[in-house]
mmCIF file with all atom_site columns, C-alpha atoms in Angstrom:
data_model
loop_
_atom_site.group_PDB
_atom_site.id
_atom_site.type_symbol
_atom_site.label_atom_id
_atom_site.label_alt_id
_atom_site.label_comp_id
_atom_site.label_asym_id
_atom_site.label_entity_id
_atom_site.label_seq_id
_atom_site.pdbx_PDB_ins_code
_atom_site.Cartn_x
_atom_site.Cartn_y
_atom_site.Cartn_z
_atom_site.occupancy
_atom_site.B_iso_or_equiv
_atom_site.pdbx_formal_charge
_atom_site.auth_seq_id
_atom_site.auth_comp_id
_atom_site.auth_asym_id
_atom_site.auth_atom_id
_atom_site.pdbx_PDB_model_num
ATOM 1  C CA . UNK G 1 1  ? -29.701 119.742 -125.695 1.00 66.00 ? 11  UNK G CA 1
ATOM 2  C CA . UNK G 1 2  ? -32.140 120.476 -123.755 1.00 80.00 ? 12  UNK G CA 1
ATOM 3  C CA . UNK G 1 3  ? -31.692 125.060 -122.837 1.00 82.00 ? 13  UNK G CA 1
ATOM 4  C CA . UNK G 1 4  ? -34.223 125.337 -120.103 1.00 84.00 ? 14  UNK G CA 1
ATOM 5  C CA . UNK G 1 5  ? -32.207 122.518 -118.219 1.00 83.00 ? 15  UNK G CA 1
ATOM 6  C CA . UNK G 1 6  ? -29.091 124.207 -118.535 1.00 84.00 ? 16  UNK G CA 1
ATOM 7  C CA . UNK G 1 7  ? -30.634 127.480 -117.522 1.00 83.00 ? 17  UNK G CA 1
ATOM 8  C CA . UNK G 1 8  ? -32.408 126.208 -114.694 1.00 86.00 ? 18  UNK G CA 1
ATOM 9  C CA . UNK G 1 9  ? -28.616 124.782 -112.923 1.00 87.00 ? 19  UNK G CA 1
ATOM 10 C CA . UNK G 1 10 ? -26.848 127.294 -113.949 1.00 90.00 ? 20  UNK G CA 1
ATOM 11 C CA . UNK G 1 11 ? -28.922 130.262 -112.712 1.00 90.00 ? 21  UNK G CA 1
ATOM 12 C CA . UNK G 1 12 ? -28.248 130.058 -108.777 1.00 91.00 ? 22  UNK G CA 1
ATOM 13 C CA . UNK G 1 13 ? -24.507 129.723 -110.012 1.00 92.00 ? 23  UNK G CA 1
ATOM 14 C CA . UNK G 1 14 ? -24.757 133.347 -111.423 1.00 93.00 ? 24  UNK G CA 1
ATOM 15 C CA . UNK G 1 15 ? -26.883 134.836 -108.516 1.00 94.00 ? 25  UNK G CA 1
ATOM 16 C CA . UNK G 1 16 ? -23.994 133.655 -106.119 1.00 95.00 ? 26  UNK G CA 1
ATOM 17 C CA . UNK G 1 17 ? -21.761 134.909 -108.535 1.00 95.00 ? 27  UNK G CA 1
ATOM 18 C CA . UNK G 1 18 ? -23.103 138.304 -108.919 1.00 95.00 ? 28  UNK G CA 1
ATOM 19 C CA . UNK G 1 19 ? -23.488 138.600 -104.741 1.00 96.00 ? 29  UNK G CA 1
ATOM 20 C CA . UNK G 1 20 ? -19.976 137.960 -104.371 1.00 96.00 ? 30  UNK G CA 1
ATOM 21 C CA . UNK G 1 21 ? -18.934 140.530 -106.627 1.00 96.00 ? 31  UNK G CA 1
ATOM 22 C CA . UNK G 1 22 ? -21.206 142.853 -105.278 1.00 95.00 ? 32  UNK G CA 1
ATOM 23 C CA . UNK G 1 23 ? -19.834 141.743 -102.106 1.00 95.00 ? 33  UNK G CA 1
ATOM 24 C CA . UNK G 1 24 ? -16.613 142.165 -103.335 1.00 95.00 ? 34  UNK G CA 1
ATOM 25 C CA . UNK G 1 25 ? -16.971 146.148 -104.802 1.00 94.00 ? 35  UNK G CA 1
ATOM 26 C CA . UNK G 1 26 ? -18.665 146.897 -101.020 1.00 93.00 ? 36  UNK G CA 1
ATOM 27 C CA . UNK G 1 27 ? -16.000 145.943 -99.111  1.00 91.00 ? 37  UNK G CA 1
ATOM 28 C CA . UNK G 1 28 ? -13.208 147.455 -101.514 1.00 90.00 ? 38  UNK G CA 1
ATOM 29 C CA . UNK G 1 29 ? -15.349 150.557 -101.733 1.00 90.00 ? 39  UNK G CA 1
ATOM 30 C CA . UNK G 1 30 ? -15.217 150.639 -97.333  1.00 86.00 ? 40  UNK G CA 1
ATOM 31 C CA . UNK G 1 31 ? -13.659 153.948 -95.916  1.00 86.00 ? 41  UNK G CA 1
ATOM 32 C CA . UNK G 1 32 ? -11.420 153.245 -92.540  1.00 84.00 ? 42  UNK G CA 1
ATOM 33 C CA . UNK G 1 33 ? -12.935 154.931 -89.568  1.00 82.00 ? 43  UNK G CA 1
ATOM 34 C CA . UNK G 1 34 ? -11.490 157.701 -87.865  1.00 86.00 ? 44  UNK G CA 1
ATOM 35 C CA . UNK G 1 35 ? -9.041  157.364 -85.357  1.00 86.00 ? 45  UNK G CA 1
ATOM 36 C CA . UNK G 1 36 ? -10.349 159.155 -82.656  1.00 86.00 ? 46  UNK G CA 1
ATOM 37 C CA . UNK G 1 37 ? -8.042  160.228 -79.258  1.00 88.00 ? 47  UNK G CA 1
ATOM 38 C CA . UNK G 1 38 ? -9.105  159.114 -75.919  1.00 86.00 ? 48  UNK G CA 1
ATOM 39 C CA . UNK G 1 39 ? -8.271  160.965 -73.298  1.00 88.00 ? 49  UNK G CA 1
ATOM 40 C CA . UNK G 1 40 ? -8.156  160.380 -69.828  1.00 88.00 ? 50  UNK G CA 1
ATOM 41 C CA . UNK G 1 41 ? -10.335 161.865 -67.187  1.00 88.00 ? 51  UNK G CA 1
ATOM 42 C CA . UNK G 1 42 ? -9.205  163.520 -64.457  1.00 90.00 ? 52  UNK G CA 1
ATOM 43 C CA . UNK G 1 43 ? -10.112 161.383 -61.721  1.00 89.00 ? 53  UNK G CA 1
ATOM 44 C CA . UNK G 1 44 ? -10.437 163.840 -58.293  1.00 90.00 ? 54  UNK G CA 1
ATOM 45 C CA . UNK G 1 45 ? -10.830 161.140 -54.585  1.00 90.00 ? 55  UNK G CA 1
ATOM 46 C CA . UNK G 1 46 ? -11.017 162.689 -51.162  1.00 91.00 ? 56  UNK G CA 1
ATOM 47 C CA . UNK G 1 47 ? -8.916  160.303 -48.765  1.00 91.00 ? 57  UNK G CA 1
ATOM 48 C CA . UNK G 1 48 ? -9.778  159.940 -45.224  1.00 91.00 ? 58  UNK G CA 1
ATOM 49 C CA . UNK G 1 49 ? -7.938  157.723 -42.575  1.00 92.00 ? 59  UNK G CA 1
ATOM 50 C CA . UNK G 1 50 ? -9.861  154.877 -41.589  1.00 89.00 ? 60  UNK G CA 1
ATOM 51 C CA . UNK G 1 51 ? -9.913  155.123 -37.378  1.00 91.00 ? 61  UNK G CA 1
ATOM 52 C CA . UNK G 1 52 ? -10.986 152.402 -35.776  1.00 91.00 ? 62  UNK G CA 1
ATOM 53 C CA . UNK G 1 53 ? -14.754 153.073 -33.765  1.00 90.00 ? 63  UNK G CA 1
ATOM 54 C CA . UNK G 1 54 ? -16.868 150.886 -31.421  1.00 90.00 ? 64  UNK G CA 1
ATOM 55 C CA . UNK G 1 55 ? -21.099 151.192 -31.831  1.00 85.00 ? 65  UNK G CA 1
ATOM 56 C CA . UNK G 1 56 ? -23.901 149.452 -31.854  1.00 87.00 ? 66  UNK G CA 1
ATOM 57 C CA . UNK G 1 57 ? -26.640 148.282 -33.815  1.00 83.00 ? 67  UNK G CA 1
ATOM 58 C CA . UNK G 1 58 ? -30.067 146.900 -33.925  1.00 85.00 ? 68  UNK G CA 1
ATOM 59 C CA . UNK G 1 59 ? -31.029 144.551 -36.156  1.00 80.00 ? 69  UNK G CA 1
ATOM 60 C CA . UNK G 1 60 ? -35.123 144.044 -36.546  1.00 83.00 ? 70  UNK G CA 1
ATOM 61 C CA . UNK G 1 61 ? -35.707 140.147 -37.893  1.00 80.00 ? 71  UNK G CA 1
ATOM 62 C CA . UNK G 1 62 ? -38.562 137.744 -38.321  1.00 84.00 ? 72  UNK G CA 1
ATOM 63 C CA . UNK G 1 63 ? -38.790 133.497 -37.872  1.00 82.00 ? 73  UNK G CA 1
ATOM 64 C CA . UNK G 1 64 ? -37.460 131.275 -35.496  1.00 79.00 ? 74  UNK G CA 1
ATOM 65 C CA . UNK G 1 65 ? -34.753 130.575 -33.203  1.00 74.00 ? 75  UNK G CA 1
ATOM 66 C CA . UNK G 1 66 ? -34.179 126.748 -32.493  1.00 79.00 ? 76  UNK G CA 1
ATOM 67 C CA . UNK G 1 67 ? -31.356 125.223 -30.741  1.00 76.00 ? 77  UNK G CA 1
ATOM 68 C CA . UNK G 1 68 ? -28.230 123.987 -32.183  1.00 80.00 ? 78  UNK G CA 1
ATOM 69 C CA . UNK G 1 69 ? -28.470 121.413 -29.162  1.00 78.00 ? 79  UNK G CA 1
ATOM 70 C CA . UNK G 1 70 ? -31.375 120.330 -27.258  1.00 77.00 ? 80  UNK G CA 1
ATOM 71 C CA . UNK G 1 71 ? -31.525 117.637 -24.096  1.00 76.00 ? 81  UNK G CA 1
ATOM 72 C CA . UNK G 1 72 ? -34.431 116.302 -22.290  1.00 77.00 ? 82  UNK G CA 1
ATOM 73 C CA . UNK G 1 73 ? -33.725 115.603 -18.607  1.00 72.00 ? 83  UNK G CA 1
ATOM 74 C CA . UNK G 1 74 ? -35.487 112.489 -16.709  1.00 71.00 ? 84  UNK G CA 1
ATOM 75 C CA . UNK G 1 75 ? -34.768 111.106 -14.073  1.00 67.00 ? 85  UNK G CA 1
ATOM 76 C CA . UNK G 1 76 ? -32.990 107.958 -14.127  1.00 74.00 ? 86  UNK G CA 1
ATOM 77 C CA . UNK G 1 77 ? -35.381 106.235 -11.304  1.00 77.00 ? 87  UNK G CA 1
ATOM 78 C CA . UNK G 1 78 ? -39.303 105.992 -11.428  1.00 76.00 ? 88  UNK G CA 1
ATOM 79 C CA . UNK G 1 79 ? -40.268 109.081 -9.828   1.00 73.00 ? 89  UNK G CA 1
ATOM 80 C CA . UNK G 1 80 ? -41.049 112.738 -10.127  1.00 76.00 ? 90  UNK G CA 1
ATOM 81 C CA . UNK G 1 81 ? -38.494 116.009 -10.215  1.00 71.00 ? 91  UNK G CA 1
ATOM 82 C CA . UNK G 1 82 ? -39.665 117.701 -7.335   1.00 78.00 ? 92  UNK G CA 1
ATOM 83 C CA . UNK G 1 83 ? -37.062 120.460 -7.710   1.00 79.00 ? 93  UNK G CA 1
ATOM 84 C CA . UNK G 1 84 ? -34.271 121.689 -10.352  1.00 75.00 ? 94  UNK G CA 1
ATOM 85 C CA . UNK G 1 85 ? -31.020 123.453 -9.380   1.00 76.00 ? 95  UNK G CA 1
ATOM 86 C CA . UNK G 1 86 ? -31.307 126.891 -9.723   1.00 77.00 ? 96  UNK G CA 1
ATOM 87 C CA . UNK G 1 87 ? -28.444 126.519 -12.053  1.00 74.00 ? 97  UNK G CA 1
ATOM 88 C CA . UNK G 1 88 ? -30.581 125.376 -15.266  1.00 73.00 ? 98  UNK G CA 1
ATOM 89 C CA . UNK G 1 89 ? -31.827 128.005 -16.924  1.00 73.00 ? 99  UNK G CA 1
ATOM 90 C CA . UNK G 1 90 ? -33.783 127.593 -20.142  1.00 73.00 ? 100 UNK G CA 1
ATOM 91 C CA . UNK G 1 91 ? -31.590 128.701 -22.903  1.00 70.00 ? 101 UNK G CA 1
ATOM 92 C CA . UNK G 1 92 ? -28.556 128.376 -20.718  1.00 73.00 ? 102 UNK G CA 1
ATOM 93 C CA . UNK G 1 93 ? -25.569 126.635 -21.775  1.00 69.00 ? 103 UNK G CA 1
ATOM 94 C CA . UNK G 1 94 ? -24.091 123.720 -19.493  1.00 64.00 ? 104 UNK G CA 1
ATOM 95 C CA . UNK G 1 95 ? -21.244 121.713 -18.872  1.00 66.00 ? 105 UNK G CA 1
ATOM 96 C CA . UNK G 1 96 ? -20.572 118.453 -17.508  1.00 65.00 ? 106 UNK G CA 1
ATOM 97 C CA . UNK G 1 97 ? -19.158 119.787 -14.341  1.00 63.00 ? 107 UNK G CA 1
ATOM 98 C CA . UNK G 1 98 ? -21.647 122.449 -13.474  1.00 52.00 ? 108 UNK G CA 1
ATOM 99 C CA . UNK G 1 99 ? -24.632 120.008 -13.006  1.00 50.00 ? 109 UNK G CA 1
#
């Protein structure tokens, strides 16, 4: 029989062998940690009653401001609009009625 063949598969069988004893002696060998007491802070809070208080506020902002709606009038004839009612404003919201 053939010894360096036999060597050569047994060999990693040992190594594992020996790290799992080794393995086995560090985690018998382990001391528990220390139980150590927590204690709870002391927690001081200032309480205030909430009134209720009216103010106002700026608030500085950049882009653009498009409508949500926007209409074109014409007029339903061939012509020109000589005049609007004083009524539309730009920007203005309007109803049905109003116009």
């Amino acid at each position: 029989m053939n010894y360096k063949l036999i060597a050569r598969r047994v060999s990693p069988l040992l190594i594992l062998g020996a790290f799992f004893a080794a393995s086995q002696v560090l985690i018998a060998s382990k001391e528990e940690p220390k139980q150590a007491e927590v204690e709870e802070p002391i927690l001081r809070v200032e309480v205030m009653e909430a009134k209720p208080k009216t103010f106002r506020f700026s608030l500085d902002s950049y882009g653009f401001v498009e409508p949500k709606y926007q209409s074109n009038i014409v007029s339903e004839i061939s012509g020109r609009v000589l005049s609007l009612s004083p009524q539309l404003q730009v920007g203005d919201w309007s109803k049905k009625e109003r116009c």
